[in-house]
Coordinates of C-alpha atoms and ligand atoms in Angstrom, one line a residue:
Chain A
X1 CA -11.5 1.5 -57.6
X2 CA -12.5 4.7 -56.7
X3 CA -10.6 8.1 -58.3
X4 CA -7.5 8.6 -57.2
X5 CA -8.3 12.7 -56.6
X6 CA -10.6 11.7 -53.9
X7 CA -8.4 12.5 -50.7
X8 CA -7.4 9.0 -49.0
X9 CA -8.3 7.7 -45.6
X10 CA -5.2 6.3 -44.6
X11 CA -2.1 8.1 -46.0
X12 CA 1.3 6.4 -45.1
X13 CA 4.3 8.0 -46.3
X14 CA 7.8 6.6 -47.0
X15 CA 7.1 4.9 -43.6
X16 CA 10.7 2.8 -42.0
X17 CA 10.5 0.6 -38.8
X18 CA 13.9 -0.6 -37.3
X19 CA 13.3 -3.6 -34.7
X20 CA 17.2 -2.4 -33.2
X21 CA 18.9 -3.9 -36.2
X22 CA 15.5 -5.6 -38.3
X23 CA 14.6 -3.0 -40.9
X24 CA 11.3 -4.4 -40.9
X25 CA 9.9 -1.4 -42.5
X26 CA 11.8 0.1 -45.4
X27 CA 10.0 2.7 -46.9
X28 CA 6.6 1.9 -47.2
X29 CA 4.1 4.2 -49.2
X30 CA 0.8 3.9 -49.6
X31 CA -2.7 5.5 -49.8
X32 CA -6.5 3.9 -49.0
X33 CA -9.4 5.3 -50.5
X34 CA -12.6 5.4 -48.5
X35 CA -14.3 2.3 -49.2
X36 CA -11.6 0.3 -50.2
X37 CA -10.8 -3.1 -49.4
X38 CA -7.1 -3.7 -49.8
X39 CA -5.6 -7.3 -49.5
X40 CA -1.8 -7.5 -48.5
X41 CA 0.0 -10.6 -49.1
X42 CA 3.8 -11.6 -48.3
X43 CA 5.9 -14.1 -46.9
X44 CA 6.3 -14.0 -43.2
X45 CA 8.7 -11.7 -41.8
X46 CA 8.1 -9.0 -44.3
X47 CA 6.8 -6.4 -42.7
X48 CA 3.0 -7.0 -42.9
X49 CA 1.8 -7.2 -39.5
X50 CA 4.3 -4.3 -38.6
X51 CA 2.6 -1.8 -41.6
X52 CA -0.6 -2.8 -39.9
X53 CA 0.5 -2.3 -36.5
X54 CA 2.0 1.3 -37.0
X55 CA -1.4 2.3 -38.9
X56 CA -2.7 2.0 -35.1
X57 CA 0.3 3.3 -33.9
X58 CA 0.1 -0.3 -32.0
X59 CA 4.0 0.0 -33.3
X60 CA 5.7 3.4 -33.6
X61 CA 7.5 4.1 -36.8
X62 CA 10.6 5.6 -36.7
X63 CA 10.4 8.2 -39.4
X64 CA 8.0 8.9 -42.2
X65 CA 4.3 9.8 -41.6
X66 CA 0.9 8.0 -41.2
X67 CA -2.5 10.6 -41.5
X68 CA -5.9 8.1 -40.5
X69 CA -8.7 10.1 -41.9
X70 CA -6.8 13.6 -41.7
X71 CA -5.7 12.7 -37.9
X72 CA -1.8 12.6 -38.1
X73 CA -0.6 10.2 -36.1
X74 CA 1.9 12.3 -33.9
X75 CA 0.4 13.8 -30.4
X76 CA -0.7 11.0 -28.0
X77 CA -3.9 12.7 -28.1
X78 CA -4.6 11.9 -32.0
X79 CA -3.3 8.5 -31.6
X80 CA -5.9 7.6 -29.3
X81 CA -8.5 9.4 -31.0
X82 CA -7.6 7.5 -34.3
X83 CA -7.4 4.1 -32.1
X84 CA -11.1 4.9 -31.9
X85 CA -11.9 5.6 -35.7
X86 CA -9.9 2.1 -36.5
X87 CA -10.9 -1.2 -35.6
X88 CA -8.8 -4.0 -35.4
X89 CA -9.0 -8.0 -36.0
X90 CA -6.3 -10.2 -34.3
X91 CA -4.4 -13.4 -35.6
X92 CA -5.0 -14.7 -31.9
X93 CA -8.4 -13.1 -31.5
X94 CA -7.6 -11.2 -28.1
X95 CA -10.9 -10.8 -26.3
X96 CA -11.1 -10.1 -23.1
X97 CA -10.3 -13.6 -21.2
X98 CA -12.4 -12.5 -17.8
X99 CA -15.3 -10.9 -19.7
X100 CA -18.2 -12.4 -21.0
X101 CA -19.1 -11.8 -24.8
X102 CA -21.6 -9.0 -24.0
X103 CA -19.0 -7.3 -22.0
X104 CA -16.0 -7.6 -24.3
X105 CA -18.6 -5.8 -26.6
X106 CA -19.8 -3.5 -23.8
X107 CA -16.7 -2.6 -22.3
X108 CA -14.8 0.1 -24.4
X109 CA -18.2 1.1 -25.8
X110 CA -18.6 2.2 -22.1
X111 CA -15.4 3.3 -21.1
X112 CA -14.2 5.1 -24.5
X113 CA -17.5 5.7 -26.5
X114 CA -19.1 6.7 -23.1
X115 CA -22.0 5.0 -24.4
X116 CA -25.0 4.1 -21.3
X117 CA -25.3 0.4 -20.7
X118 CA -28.7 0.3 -22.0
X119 CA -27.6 1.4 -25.3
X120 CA -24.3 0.0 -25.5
X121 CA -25.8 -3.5 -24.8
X122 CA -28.1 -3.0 -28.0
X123 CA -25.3 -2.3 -30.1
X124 CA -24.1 -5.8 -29.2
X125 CA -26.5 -7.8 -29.4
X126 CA -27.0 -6.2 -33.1
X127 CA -23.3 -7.0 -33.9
X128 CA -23.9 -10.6 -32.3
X129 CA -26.6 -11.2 -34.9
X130 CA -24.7 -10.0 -37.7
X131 CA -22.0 -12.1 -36.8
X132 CA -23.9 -15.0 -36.2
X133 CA -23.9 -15.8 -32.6
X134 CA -26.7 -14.1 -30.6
X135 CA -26.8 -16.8 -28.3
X136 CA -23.6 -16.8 -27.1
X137 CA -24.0 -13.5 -25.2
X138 CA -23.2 -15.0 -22.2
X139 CA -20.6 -17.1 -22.8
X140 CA -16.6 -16.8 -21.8
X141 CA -14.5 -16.8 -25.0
X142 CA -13.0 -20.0 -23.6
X143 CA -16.2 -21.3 -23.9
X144 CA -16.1 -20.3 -27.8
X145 CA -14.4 -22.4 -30.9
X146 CA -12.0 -20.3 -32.6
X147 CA -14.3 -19.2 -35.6
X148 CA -16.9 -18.2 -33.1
X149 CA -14.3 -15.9 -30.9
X150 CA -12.9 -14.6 -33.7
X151 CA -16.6 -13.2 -34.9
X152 CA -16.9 -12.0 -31.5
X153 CA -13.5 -10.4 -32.2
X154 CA -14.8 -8.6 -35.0
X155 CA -18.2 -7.5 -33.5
X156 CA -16.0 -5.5 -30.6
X157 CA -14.4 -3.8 -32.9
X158 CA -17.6 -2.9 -35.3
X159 CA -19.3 -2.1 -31.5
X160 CA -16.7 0.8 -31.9
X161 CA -18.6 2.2 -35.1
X162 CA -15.2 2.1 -36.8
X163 CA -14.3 4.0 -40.2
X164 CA -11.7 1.7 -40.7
X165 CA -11.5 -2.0 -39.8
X166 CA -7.8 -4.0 -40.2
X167 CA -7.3 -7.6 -40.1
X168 CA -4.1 -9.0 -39.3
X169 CA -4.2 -12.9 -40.8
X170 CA -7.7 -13.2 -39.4
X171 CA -8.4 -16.9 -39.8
X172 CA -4.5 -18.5 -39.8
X173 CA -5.4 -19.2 -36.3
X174 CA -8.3 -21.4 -37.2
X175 CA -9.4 -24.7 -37.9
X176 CA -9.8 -25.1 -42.0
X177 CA -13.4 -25.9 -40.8
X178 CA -14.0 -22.3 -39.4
X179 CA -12.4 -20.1 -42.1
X180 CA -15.4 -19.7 -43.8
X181 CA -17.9 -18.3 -41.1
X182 CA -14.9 -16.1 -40.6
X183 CA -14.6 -14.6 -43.6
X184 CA -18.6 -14.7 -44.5
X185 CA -18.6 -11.7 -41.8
X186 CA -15.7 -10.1 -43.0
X187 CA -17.2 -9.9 -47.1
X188 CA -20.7 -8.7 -45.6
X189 CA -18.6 -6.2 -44.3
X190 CA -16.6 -5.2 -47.3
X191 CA -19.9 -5.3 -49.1
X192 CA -21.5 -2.9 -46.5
X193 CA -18.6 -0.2 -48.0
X194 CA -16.0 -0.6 -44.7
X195 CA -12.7 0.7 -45.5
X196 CA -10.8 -2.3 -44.8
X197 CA -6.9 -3.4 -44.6
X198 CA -6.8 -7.2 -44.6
X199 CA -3.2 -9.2 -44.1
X200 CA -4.7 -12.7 -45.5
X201 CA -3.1 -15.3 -47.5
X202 CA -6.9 -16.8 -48.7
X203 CA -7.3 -16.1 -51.8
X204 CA -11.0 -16.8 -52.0
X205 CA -11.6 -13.6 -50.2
X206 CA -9.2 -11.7 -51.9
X207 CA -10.8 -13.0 -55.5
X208 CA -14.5 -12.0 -54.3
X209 CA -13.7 -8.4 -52.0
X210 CA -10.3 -7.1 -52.9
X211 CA -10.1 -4.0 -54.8
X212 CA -6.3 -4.1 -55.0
X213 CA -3.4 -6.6 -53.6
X214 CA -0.2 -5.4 -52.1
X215 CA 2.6 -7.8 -52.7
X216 CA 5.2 -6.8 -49.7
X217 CA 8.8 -8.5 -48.9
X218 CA 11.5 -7.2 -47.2
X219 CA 9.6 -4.3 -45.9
X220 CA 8.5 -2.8 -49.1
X221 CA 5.6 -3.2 -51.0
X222 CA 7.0 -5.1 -54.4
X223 CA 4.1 -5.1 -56.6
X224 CA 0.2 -3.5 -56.5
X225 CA -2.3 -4.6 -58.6
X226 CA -6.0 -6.0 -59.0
X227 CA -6.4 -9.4 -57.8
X228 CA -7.1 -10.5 -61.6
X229 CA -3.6 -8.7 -62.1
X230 CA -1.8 -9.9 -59.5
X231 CA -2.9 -13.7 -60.3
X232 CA -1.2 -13.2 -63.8
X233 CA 1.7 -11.4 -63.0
X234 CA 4.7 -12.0 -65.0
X235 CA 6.8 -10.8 -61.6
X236 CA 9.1 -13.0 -60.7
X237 CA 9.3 -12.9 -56.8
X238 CA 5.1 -12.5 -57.0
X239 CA 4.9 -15.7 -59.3
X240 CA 7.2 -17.2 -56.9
X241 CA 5.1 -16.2 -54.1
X242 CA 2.0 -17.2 -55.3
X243 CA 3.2 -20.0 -56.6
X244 CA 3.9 -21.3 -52.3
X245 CA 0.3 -19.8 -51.5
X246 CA -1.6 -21.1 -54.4
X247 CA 0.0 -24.9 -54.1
Chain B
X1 CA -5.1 -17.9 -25.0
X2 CA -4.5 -18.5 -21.2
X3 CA -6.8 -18.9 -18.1
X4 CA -8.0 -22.2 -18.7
X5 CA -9.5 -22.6 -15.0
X6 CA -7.3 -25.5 -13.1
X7 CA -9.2 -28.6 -12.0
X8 CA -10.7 -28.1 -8.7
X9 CA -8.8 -29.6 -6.2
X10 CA -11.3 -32.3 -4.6
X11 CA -10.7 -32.5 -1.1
X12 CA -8.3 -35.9 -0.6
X13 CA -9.9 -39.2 -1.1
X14 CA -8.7 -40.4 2.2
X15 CA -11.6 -38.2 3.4
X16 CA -14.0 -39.3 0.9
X17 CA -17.7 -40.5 2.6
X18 CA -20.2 -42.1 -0.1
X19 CA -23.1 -39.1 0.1
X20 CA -21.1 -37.3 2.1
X21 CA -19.9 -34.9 -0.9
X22 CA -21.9 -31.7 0.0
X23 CA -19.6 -31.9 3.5
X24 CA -16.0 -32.4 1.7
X25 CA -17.1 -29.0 0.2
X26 CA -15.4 -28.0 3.5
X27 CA -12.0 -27.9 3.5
X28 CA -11.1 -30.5 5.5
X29 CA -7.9 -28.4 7.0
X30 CA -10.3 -26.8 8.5
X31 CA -10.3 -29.6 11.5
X32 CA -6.7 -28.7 12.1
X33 CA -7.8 -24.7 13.1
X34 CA -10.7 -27.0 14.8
X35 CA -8.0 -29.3 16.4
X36 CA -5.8 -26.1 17.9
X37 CA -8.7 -24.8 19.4
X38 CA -9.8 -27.8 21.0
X39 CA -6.0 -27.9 22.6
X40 CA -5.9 -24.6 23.8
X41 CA -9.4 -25.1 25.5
X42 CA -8.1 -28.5 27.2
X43 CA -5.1 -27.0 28.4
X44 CA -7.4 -23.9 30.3
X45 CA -9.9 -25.9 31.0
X46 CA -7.3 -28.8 32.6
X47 CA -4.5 -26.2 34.0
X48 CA -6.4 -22.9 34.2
X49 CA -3.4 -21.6 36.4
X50 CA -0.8 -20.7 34.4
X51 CA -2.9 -20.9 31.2
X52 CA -5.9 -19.0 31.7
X53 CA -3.8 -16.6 33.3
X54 CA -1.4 -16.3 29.7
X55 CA -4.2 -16.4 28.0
X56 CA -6.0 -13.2 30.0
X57 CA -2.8 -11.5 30.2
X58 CA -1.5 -11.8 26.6
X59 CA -5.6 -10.8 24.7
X60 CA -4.9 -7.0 24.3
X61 CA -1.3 -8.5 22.6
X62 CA -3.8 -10.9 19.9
X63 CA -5.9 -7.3 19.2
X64 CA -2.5 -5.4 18.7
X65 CA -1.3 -8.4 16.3
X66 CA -4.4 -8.7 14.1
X67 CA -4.8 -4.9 14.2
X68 CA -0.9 -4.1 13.1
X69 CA -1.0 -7.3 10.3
X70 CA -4.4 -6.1 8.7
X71 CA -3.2 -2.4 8.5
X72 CA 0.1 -3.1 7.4
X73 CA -0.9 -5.2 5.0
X74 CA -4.1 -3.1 4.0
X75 CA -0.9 -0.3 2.8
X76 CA 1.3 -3.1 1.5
X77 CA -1.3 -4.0 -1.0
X78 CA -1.3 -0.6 -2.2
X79 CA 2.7 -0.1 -1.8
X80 CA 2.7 -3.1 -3.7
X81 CA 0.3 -2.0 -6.7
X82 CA 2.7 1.6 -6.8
X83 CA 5.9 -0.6 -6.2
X84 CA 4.8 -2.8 -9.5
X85 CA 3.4 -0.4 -11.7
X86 CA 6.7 1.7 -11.3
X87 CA 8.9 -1.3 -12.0
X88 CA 6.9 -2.0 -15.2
X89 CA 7.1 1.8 -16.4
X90 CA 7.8 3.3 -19.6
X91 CA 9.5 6.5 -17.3
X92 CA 13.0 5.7 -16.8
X93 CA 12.9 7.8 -13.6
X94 CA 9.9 6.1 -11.8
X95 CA 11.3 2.7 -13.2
X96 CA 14.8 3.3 -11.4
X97 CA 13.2 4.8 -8.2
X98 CA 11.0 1.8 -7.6
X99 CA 13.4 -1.1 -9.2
X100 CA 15.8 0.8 -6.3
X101 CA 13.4 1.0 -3.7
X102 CA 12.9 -2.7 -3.9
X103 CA 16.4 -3.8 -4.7
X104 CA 17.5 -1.8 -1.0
X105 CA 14.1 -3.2 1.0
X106 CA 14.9 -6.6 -0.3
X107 CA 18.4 -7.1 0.6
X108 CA 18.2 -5.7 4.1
X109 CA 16.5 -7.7 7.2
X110 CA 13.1 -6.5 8.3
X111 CA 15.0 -6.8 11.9
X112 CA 16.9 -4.2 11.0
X113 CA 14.9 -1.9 9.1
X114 CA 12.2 -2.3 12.0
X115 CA 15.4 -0.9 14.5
X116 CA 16.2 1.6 12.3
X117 CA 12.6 2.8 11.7
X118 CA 11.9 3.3 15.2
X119 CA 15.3 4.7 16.5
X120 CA 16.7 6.4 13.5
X121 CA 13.6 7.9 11.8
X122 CA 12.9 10.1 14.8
X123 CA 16.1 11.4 15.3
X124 CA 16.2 12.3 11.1
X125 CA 12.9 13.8 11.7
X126 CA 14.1 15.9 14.6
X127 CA 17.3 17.1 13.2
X128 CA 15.4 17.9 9.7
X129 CA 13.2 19.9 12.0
X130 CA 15.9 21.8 14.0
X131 CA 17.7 22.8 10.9
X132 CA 14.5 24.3 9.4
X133 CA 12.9 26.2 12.5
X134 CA 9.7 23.5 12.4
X135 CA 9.3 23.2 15.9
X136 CA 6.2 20.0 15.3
X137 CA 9.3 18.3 13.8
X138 CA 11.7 18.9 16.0
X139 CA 9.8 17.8 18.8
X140 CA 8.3 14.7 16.8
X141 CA 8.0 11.8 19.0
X142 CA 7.6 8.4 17.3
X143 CA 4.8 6.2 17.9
X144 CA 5.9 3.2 18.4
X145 CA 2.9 1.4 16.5
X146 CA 3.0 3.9 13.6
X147 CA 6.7 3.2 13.0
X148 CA 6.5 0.1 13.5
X149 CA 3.1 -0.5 10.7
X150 CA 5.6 1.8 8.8
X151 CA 8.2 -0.6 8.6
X152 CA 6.6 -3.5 7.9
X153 CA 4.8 -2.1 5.1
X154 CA 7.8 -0.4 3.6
X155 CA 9.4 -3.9 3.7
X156 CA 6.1 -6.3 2.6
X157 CA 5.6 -3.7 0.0
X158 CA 9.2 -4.3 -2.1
X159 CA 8.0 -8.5 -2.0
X160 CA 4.6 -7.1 -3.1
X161 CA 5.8 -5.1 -6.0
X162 CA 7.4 -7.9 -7.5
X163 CA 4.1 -10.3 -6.6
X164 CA 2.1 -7.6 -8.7
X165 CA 5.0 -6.9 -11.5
X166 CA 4.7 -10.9 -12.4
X167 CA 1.3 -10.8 -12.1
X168 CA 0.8 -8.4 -14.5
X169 CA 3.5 -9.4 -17.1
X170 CA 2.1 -12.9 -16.9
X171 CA -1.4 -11.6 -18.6
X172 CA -0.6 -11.6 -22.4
X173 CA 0.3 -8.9 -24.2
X174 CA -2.6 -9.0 -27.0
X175 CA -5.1 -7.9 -24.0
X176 CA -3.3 -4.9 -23.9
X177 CA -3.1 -4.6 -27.4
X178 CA -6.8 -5.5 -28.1
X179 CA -7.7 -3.0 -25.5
X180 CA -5.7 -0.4 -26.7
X181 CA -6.8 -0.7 -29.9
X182 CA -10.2 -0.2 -29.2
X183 CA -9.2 3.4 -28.0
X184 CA -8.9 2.6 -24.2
X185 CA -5.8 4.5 -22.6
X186 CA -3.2 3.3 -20.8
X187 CA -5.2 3.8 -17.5
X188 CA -8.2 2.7 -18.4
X189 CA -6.8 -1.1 -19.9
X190 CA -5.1 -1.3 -17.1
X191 CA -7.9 -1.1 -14.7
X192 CA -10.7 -3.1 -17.0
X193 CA -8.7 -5.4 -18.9
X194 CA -5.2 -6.3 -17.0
X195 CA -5.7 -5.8 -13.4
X196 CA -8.6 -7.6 -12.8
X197 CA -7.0 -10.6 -14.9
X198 CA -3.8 -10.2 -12.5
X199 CA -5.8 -10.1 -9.5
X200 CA -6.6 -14.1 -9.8
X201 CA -3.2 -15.1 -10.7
X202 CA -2.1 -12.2 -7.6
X203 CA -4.4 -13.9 -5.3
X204 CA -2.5 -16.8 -3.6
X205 CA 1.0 -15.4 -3.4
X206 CA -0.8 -12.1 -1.9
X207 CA -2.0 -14.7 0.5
X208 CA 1.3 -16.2 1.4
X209 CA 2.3 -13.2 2.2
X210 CA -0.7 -11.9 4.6
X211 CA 0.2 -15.2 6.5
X212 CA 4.0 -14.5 6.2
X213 CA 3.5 -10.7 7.5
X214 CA 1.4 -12.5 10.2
X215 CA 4.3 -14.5 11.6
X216 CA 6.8 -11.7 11.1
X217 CA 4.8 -8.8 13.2
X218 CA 6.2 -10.8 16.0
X219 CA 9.5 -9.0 15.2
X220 CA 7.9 -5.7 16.1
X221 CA 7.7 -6.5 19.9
X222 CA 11.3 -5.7 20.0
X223 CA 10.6 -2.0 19.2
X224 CA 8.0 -1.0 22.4
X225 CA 4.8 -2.7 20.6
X226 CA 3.2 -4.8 23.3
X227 CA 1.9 -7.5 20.7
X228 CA 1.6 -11.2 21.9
X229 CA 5.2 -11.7 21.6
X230 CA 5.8 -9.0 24.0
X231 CA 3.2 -9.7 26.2
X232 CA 3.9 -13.4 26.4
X233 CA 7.9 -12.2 27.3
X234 CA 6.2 -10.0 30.0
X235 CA 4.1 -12.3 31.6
X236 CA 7.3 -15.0 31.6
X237 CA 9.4 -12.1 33.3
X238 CA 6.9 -11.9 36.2
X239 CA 5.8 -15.9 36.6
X240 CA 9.2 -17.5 35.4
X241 CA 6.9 -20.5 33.5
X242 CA 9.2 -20.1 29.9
X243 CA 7.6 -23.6 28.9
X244 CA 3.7 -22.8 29.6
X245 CA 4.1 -19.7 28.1
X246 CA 5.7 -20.3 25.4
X247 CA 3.4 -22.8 24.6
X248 CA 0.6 -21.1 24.9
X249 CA 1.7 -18.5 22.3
X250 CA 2.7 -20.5 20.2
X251 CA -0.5 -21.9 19.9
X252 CA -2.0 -18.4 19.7
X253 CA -0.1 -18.0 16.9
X254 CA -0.9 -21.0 15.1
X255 CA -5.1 -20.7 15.2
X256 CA -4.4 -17.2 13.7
X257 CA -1.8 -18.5 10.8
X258 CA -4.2 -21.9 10.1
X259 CA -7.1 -19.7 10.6
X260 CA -6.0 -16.8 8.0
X261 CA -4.5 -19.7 5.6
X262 CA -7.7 -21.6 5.4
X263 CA -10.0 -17.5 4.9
X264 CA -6.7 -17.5 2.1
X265 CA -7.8 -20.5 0.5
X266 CA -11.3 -20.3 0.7
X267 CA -11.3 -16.3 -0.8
X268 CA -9.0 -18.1 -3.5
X269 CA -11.4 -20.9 -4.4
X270 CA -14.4 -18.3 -4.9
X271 CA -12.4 -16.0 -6.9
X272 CA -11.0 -18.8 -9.4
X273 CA -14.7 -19.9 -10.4
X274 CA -17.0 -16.6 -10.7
X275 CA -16.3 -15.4 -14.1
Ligands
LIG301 N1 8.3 -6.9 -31.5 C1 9.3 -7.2 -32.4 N2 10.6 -7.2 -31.9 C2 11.6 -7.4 -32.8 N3 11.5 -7.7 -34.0 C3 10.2 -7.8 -34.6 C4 9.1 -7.5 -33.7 N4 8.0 -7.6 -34.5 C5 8.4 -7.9 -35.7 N5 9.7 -8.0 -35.8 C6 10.5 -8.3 -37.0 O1 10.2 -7.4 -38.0 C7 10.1 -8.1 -39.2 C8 8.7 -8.0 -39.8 O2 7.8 -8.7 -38.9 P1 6.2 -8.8 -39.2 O3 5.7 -7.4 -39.5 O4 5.6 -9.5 -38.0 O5 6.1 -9.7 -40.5 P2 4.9 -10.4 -41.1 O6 3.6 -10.0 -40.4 O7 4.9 -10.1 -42.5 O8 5.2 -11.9 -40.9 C9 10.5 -9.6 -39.0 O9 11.8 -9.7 -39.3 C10 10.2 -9.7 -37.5 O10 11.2 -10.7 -37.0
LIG302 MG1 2.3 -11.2 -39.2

């Protein structure tokens, strides 16, 4: 992991989340270094697709604070300008349904990057290469089996040159049969250096790219640690935990 | 996700000719617009006294009818889009204003909101121009088309804003989120990632009611619009024939309902299978 002096690119600060009467977030606090991969685990309902959310400001938080890369996330102004800086990865992949790949990749590199065709265009058909599917430029994501849309997925947001990519349960949509290519993509990535926030319960990936794992329940994050650390916990609500993930 | 395209609907198989598939690409209602004409050419051609006559007399009503419906509904698509947005805004204000404006429209007959349009909106106008000294107000003279295009947009407009408010909600919300996540604004998902998924679930309600604000321009020939109605109730006054003529518009009417119904489905059909 990389020294703690260095100043972090996503600062979250004693964050709470009310759903009317859900606490969902209850004080969540918690830095990402450049370059970090961090892996959060958790049963469901506690809080992790809501942390992710807010990081994006997809969610608004109701008090506490949330700076992306020294952007505070406060003026509508910085939230979209952050939305740009942070790329994110859907459980139910989310492209565009009317769109062909090339334009899901096109679109907002066009209408946000302000990006000419010509260019933006290149930039995806790099991205569809990386992710494995150059040939499927021209398909609809109907057209696509889940693994497949899901890289597509991924390449839209990278289209975005993103500083920060998040992942919320990328591959728990998926057939067992397309996890892998899934997650391939997303450990080139993690390789490449990308800042990432991943909400995954395959613990594969989190072995092989995690630099630390974040054990939330009940809206708080309940233990951090290595992966190697994490695996032998003596915590009892993280053995129990691991215990239903692991089998 | 959603938009899994819907089986083409094949023709019927009543109509079904071995090699004849390229022709069932036709839609075989069109023979009934075909059938209507063919009646209303018989009849002239057969009776040309009264119905010739009706026919000449009542032509400058068919131009006023297709001219007032295409306007009116030209505005009442935008109405609509304004009407819809509003009701599905964050802004309490413009939320209330347009969930009011088509709560009122809604619950009042287009009768009487044509009446009131035409009669009462003048005089308002008038009096608003008296109290402030505008002399092009107080002398403001209503044109009876205007008024009349006026209130049947204001009306069609409340039905359309709930035609585009389900539209909209029916697209999921992850297209919003994936677009807004990519940086787009409010505006801009709206225009490149919702609206044009709306548009082909929009499309054949927004035809019904082009067909619907066909029909009910009739209502307009009781506030000085010389449409076919009218014209058709003028030429009875003077030949006392309430049978031919009735007939004869009502035949009118139905080549340009079937006719507009079948251009409905056909626009429907392209728009479901490119992209
Ligand atoms: N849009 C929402 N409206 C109301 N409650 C919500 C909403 N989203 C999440 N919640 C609640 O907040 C809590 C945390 O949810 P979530 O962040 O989705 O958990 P996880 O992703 O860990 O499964 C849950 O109790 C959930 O029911
Ligand atoms: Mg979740």
């Amino acid at each position: 992991m990389k020294g703690r002096q260095v100043k972090p690119i996503i600062h979250i600060e004693n964050v709470h989340k009310y759903f009317a009467k859900i606490h969902a977030l209850c004080g969540v606090t918690l830095d990402v270094q450049r370059g970090e991969v961090v892996v959060i685990i958790g049963p469901s309902g506690s809080g992790k697709s809501t942390l992710l959310r807010c990081i994006n400001r997809l969610e608004e938080y109701d008090s506490g604070r949330i700076v992306v890369d020294g952007i505070p996330l406060d003026t509508a102004e910085n939230i979209n300008t952050v939305r740009r800086e942070v790329g994110m990865v859907f459980q139910s992949f989310n492209l565009f349904a009317h769109l062909t790949v090339m334009d899901n990749l096109v679109l907002a590199q066009r209408v946000v990057r302000k990006r000419p065709r010509g260019e933006s265009e290149k930039v995806a058909r790099g991205l569809l290469e990386k992710v494995g599917i150059p040939d499927k430029a021209l398909a609809y994501p109907i057209q696509l089996s889940g693994g497949q849309q899901q890289r597509v997925a991924i390449a839209r947001a990278l289209a975005m040159n993103p500083k920060i990519m998040l992942f919320d349960e990328p591959t728990s949509a998926l057939d067992p049969e397309m996890i892998k290519e899934v997650l391939d993509v997303m450990l080139a990535l993690a390789q490449e250096g990308m800042t990432m926030v991943v909400v995954s319960h395959e613990m594969g990936f989190a072995r092989a790219a995690a630099n630390r794992m974040l054990l939330m329940d009940e809206g708080l994050i309940i233990e951090e640690a290595t992966p190697e650390e994490l695996f032998s916990s003596t915590h009892e609500r993280t053995k129990k935990f691991l215990g239903k993930v692991l089998h | 996700m959603e938009g899994q395209p819907k089986p083409r609907p094949s023709g019927s198989k009543i109509f079904y000719i071995p090699g004849g598939e390229t022709l069932l690409r036709i839609d075989p209602w069109w023979g009934l617009v075909a059938l209507v004409i063919g009646l209303i050419i018989l009849l002239i051609a057969v009776s040309p006294d009264p119905f010739w006559n009706i026919t000449r007399f009542v032509r400058d009503g068919i131009v006023i009818t297709i001219f007032i419906t295409i306007t009116a509904f030209l505005f009442t698509l935008v109405a609509g889009m304004l009407g819809g947005l509003g009701r599905l805004s964050q802004n309490w204000f413009v939320h209330g204003v347009a969930t009011l404006y088509v709560e009122i429209v809604r619950g009042i007959p287009l009768l009487v909101q044509l009446l009131a349009w035409y009669f009462a909106f003048p005089v308002i106008v008038q009096q608003i121009g008296q109290w402030l000294h505008i002399s092009a107000l107080a002398e403001y003279q209503a044109n009876a088309i205007f008024t009349a295009i006026m209130g049947l947009v204001v009306c069609y407009g409340a039905y359309m804003s709930e035609i585009y408010r389900a539209g909209i909600q029916s697209i999921p919300k992850g297209q919003t989120e994936a677009a807004r996540s990519l940086g787009m604004t409010h505006f801009q998902s709206l225009r490149y990632v919702i609206l044009p998924q709306a548009v082909r679930v929009i499309l054949p309600p927004v035809g019904n009611e082009f067909v619907a604000l066909l029909k009910d321009s009739s209502l307009v020939s009781v506030v000085a619009v010389a449409d076919l109605t009218r014209r058709g109730r003028e030429f009875m006054a003077v030949h006392f024939n309430p049978i031919e003529v009735w007939a004869m518009v009502a035949l009118l009417y139905l080549v340009l309902t079937l006719f507009s119904a079948r251009l409905v489905a056909w626009v429907e059909r392209r728009t479901r299978f490119e992209r």
